[in-house]
Short mmCIF file of C-alpha atoms in Angstrom, two decimals:
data_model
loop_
_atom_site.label_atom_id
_atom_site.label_comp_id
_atom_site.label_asym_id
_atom_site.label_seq_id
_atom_site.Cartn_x
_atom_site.Cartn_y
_atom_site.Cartn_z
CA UNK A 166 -19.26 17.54 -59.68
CA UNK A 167 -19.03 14.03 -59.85
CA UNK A 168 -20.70 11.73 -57.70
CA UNK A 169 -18.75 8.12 -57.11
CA UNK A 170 -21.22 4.84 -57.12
CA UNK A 171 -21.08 1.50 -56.52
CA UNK A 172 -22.70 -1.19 -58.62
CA UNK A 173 -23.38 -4.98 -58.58
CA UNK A 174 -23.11 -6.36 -62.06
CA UNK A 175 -23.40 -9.79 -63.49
CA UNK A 176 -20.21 -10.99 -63.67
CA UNK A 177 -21.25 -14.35 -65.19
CA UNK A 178 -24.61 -16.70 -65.59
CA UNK A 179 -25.07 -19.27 -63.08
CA UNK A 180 -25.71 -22.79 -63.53
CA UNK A 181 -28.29 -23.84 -60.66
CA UNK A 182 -27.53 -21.63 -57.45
CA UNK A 183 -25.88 -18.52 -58.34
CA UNK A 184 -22.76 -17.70 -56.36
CA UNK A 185 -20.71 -14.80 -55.59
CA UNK A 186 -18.37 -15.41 -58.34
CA UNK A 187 -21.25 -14.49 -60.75
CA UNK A 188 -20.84 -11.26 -59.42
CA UNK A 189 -18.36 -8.13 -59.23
CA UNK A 190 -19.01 -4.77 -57.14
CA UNK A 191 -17.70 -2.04 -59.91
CA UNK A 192 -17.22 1.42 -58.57
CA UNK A 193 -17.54 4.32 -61.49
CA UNK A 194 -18.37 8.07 -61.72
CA UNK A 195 -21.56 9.74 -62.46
CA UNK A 196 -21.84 13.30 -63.67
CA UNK A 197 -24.48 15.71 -62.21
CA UNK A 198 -27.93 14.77 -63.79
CA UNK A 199 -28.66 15.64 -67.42
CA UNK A 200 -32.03 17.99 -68.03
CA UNK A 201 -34.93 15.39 -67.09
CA UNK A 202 -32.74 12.99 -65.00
CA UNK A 203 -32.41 12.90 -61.07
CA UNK A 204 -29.52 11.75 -59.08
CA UNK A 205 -31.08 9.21 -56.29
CA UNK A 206 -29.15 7.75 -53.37
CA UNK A 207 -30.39 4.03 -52.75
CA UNK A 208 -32.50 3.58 -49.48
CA UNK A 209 -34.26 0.30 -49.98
CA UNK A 210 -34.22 -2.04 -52.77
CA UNK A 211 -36.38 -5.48 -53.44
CA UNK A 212 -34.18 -8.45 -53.89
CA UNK A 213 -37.14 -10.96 -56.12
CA UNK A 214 -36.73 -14.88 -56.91
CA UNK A 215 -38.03 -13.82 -60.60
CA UNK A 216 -34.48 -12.37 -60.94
CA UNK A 217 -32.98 -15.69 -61.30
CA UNK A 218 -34.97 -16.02 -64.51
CA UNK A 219 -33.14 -12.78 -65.59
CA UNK A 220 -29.13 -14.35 -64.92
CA UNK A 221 -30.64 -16.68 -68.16
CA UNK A 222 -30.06 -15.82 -71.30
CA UNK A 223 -33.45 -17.08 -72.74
CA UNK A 224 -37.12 -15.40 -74.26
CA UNK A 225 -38.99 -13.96 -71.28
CA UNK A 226 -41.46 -11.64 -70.25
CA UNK A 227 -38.45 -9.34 -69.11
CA UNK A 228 -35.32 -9.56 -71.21
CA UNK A 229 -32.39 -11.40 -69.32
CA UNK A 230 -29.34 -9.23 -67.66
CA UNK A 231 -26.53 -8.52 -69.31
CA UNK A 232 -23.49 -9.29 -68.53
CA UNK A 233 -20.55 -7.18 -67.50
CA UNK A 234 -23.80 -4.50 -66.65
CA UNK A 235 -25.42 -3.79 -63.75
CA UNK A 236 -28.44 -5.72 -62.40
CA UNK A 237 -31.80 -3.92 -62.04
CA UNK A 238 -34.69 -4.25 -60.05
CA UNK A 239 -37.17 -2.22 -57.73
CA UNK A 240 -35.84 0.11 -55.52
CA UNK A 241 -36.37 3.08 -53.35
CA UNK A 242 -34.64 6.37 -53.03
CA UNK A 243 -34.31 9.57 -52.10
CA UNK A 244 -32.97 12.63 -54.45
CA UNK A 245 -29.87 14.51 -54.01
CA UNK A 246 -30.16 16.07 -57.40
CA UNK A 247 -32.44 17.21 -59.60
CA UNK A 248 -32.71 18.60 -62.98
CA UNK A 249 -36.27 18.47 -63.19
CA UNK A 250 -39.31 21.01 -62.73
CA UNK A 251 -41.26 18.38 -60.54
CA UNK A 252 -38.83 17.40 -58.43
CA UNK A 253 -36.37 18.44 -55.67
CA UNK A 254 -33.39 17.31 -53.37
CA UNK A 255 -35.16 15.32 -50.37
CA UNK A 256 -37.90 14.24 -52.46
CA UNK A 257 -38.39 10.19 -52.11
CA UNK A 258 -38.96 8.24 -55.61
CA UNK A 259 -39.28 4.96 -56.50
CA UNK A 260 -38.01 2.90 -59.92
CA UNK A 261 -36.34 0.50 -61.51
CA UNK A 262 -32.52 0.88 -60.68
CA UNK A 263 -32.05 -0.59 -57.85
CA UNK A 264 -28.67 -2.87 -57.11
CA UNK A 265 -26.12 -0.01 -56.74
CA UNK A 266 -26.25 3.01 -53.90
CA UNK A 267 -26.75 5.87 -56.40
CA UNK A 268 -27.87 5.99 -59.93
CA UNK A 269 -29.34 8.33 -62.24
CA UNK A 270 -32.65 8.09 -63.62
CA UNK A 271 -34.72 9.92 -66.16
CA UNK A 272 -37.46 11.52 -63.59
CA UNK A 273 -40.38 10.20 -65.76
CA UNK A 274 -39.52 6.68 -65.16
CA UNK A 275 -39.66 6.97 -61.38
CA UNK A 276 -42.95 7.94 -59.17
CA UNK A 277 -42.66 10.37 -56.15
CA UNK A 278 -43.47 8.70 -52.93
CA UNK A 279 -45.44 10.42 -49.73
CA UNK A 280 -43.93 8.56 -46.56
CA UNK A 281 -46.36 10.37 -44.63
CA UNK A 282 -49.25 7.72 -45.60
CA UNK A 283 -47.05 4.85 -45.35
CA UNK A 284 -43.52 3.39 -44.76
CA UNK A 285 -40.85 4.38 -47.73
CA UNK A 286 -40.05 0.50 -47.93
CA UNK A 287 -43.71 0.13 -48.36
CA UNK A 288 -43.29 0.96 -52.18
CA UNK A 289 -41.71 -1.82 -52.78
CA UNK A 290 -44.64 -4.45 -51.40
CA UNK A 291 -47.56 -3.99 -50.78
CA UNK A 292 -47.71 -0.64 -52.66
CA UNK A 293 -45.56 -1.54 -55.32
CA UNK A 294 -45.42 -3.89 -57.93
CA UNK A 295 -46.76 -7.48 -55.56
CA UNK A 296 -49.67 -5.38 -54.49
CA UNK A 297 -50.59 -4.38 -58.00
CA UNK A 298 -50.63 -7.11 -59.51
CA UNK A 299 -52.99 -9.23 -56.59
CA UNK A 300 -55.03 -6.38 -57.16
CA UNK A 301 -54.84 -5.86 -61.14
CA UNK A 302 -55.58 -9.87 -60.90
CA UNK A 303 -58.49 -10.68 -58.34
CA UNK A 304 -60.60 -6.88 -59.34
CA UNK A 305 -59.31 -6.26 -63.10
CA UNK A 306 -58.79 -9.59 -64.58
CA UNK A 307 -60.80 -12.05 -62.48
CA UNK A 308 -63.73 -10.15 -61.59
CA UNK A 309 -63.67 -10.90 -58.01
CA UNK A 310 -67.24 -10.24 -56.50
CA UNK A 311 -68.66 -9.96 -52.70
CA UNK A 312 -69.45 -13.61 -51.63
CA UNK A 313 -67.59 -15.28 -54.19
CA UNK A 314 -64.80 -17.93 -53.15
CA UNK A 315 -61.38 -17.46 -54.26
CA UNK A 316 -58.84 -19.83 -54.28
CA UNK A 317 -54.99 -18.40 -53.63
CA UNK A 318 -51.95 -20.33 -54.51
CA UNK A 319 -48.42 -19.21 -52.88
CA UNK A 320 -50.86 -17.41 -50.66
CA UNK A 321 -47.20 -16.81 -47.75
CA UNK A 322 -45.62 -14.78 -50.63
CA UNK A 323 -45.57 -11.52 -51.86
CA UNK A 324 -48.73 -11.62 -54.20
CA UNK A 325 -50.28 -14.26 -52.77
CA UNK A 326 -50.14 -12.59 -49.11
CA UNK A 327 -51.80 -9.41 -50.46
CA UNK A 328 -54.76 -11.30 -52.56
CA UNK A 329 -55.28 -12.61 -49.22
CA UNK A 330 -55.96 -9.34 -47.71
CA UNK A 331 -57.74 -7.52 -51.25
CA UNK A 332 -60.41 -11.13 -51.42
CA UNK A 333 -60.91 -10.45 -47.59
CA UNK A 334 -61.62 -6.49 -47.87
CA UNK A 335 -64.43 -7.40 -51.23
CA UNK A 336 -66.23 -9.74 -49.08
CA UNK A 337 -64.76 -12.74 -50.56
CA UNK A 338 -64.12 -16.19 -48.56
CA UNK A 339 -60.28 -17.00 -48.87
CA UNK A 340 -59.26 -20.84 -49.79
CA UNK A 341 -55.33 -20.48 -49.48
CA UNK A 342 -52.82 -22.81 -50.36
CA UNK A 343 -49.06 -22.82 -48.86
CA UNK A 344 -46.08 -24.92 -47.99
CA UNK A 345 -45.67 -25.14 -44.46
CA UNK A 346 -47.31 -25.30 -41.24
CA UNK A 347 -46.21 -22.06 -40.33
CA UNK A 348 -47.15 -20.26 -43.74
CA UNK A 349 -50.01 -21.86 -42.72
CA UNK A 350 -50.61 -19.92 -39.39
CA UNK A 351 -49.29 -16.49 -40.71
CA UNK A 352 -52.16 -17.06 -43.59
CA UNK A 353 -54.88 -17.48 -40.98
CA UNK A 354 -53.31 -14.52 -39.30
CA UNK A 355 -54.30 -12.75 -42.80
CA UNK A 356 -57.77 -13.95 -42.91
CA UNK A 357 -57.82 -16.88 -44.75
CA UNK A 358 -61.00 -18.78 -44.19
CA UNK A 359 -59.61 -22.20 -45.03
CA UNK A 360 -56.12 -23.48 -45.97
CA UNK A 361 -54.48 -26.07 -47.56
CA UNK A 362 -50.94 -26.97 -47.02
CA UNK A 363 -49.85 -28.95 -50.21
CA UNK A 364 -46.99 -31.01 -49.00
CA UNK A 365 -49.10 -32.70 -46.66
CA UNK A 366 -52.65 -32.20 -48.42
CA UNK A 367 -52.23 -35.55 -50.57
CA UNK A 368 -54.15 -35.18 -53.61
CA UNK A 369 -54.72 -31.35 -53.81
CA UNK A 370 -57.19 -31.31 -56.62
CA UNK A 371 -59.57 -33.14 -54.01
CA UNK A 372 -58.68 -31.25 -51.03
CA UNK A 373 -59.35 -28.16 -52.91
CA UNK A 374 -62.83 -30.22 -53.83
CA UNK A 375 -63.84 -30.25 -50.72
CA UNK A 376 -63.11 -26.60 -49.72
CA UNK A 377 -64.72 -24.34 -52.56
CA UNK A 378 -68.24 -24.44 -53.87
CA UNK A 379 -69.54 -24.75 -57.62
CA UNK A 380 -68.61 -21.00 -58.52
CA UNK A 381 -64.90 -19.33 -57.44
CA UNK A 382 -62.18 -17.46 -58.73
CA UNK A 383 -58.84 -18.30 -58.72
CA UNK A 384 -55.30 -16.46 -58.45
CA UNK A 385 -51.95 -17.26 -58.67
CA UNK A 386 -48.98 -15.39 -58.52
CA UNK A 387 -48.75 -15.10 -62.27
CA UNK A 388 -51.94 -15.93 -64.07
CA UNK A 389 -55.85 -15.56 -62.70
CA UNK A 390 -58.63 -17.52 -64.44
CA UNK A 391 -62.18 -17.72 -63.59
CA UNK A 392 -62.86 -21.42 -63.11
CA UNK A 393 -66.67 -21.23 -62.92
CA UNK A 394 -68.51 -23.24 -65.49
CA UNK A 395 -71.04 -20.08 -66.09
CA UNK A 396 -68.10 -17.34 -66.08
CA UNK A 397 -65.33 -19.08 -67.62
CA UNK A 398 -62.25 -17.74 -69.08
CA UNK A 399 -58.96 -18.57 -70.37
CA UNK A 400 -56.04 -17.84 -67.80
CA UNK A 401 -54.39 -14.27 -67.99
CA UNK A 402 -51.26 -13.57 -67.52
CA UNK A 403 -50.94 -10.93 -64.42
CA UNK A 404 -47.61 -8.73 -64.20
CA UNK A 405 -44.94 -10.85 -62.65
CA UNK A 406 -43.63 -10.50 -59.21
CA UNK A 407 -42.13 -12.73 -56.90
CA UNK A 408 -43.67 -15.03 -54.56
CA UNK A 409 -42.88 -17.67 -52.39
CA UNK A 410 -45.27 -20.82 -51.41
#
């Protein structure tokens, strides 16, 4: 039995802003999953600012959409069919399809999700791919220790926000930078211990002076470097995920 989908596919590459002529909702047919692959009905899906690097055709980190196909991102969803041991209609996944309402996957690309401990959607923030990589970058990469200071850059956005949170839990102090006053007041919310708001900072190398001591760590959304002069290392890249100032 066939199951009828809709998908958004890129239609054409913008130039600046994409529009909805770069677009085109394609309807189509999918056949009942092959052995290994699960049918999965859309719940939730992430819609990132890193996939307007992807509409380019250009060497990345991720290799650009294609056109006429559809676009792909994270997503959340729950099974309808299954032609897999480990799973079973009802059972919520996560992966890499999102950007149409049902899909087939091959089950070992996707992760089964318990919505008992937290929120479905969840999966897609702070237990998905953002919160990895703040974590991966401040406990992996950087080192982060108790007492240290770490400084976090796009600390309103979707990495940033959890590093926030991750410094605050190790026992780090929190220098945050953002964009706007009220970035600025959610960040506190978070725990930040000081902020600095960029646009209206003036020179941010020596507002960022006067806020940290000798020794700190420092994150971004995409690389994390250890900017003491006794622990010092060459930036890293961290996996990519969106964020917003």
């Amino acid at each position: 039995m066939s199951i009828a989908a809709r998908e958004i596919h890129l239609k054409s590459r913008p130039t600046g802003l994409p529009g909805q002529d770069n677009f085109q909702l394609v309807e189509r047919s999918l056949p009942a999953p092959a052995e290994g692959q699960l049918l999965v009905k859309t719940l939730f899906m992430s819609v990132d600012p890193y996939m307007r690097g992807r509409m380019t055709d250009r060497p990345s980190y991720i290799a650009p959409f294609e056109i006429g196909k559809p676009l792909e991102g994270s997503a959340v969803g729950i099974v309808e069919q299954s032609a897999h041991p480990d799973f079973k209609a009802g059972d919520l996944v996560s992966h890499f399809s999102g950007w149409r309402d049902h899909v087939l996957v091959d089950a070992a690309t996707t992760n089964k999700i318990d919505a008992s401990k937290a929120p479905a959607e969840a999966w897609l923030g702070p237990l998905g791919i953002p919160g990895h990589t703040a974590y991966v970058g401040l406990l992996r990469i950087a080192g982060l220790k108790a007492g240290e200071t770490v400084f976090v850059s796009a600390a309103a956005g979707a990495v940033g926000s959890m590093a926030v949170q991750i410094a605050k839990l190790k026992g780090a102090r929190v220098v945050a930078s953002v964009g706007s006053e009220e970035k600025a007041r959610w960040v506190k919310e978070l725990g930040a211990d000081a902020i600095i708001n960029y646009r209206t900072a003036g020179d941010l190398t020596e507002a960022l002076k006067k806020l940290r001591p000798k020794a700190s760590t420092s994150i971004s959304t995409m690389s994390v470097a250890i900017i003491s002069g006794q622990r010092s290392k060459s930036p890293s890249r961290a996996p990519a995920s969106p964020s917003a100032a």
